[in-house]
PDB file of C-alpha atoms in Angstrom:
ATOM      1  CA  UNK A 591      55.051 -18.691  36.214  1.00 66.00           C
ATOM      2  CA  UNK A 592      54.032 -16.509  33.570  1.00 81.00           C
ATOM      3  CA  UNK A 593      55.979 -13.435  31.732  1.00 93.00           C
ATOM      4  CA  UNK A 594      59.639 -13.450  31.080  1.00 96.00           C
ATOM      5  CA  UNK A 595      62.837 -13.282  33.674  1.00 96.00           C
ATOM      6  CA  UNK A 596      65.147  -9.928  32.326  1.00 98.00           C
ATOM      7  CA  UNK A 597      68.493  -9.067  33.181  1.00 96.00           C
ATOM      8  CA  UNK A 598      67.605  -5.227  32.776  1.00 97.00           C
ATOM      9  CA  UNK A 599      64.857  -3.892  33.983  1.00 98.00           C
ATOM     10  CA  UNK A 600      62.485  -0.985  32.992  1.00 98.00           C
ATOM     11  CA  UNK A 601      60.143   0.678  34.371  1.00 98.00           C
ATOM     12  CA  UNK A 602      56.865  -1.280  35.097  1.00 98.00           C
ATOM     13  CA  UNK A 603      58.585  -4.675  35.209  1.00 98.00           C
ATOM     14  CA  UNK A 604      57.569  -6.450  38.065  1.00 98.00           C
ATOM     15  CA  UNK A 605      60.205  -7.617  41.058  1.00 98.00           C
ATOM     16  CA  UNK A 606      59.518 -11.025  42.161  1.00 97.00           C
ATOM     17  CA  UNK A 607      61.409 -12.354  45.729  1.00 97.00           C
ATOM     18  CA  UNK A 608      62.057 -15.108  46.592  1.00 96.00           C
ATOM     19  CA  UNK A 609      63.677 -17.184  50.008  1.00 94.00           C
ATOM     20  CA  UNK A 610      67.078 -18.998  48.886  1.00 89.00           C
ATOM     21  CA  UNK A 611      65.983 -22.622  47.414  1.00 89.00           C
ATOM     22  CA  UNK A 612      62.492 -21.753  46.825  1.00 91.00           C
ATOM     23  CA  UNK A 613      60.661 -21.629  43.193  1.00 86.00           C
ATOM     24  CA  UNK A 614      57.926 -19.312  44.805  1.00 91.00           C
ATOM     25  CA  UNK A 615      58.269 -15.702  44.837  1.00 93.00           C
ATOM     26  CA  UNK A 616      56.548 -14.184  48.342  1.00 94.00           C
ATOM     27  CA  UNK A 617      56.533 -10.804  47.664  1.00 95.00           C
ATOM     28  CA  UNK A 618      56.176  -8.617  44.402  1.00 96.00           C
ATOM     29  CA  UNK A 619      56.993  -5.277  43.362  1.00 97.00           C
ATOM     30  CA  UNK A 620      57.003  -2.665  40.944  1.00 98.00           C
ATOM     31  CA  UNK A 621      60.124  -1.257  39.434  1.00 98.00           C
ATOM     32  CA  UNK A 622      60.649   2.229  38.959  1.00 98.00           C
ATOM     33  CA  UNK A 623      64.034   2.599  37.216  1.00 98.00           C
ATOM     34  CA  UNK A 624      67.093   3.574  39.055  1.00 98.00           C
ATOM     35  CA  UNK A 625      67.371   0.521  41.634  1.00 98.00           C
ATOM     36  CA  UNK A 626      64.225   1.565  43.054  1.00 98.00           C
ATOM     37  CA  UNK A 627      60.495  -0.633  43.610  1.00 98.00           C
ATOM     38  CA  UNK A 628      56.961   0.668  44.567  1.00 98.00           C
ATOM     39  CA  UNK A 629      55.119  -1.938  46.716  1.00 97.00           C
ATOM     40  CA  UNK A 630      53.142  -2.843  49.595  1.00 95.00           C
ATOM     41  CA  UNK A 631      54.619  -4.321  52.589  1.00 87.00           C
ATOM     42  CA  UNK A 632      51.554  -5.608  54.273  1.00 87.00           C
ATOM     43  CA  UNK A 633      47.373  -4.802  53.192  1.00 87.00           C
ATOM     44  CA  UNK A 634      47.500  -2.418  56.515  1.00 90.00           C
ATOM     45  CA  UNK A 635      50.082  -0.313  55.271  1.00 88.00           C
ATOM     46  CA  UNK A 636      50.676   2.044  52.644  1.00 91.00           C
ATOM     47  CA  UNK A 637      52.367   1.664  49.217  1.00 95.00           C
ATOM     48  CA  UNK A 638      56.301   2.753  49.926  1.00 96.00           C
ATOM     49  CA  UNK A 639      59.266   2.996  47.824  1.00 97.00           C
ATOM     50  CA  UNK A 640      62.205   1.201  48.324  1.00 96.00           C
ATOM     51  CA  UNK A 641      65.467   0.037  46.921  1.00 98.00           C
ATOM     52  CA  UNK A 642      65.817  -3.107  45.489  1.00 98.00           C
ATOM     53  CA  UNK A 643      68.669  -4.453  46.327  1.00 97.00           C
ATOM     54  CA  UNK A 644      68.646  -3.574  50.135  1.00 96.00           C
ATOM     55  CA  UNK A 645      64.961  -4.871  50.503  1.00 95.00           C
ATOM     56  CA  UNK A 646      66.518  -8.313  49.091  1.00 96.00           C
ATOM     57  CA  UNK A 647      69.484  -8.102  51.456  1.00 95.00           C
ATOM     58  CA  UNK A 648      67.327  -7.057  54.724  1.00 91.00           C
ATOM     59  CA  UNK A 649      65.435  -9.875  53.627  1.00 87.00           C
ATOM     60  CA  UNK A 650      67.775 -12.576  52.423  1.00 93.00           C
ATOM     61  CA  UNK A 651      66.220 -12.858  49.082  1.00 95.00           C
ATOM     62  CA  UNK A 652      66.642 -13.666  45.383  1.00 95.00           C
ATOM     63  CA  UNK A 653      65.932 -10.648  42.557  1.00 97.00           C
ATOM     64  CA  UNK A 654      63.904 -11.791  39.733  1.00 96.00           C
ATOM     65  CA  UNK A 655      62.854  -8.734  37.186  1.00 98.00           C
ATOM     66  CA  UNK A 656      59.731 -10.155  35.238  1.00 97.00           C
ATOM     67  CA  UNK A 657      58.566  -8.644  32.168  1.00 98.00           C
ATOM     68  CA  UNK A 658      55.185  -9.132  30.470  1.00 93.00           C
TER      69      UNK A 658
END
């Protein structure tokens, strides 16, 4: 609930998603610029990077870009 929704993203603005008529984000990311996000999909994985928008679709999820 904290930091600011943005339209445009930068670099080391975080990506919050979220399930379709839900307030709560359940997973967060790290954008990178160009589409792109650094995060971890699960503590028994590595960090990966991934795009954005396709995570969201795969996932059926809402974008936010939060800046602090």
């Amino acid at each position: 609930n904290l930091g600011t929704e943005v339209d445009a993203p930068i670099p080391g603005d975080l990506v919050a998603f979220t399930y379709p008529n839900s307030k709560n984000a359940y997973h967060i990311g790290i954008y990178i610029g160009g589409g792109k996000m650094i995060h971890a999909l699960n503590p028994n994985r590595d960090t990966v990077l991934d795009d954005v928008a396709a995570f969201a679709e795969s996932e059926n999820s809402k974008v936010a870009y939060i800046r602090y």
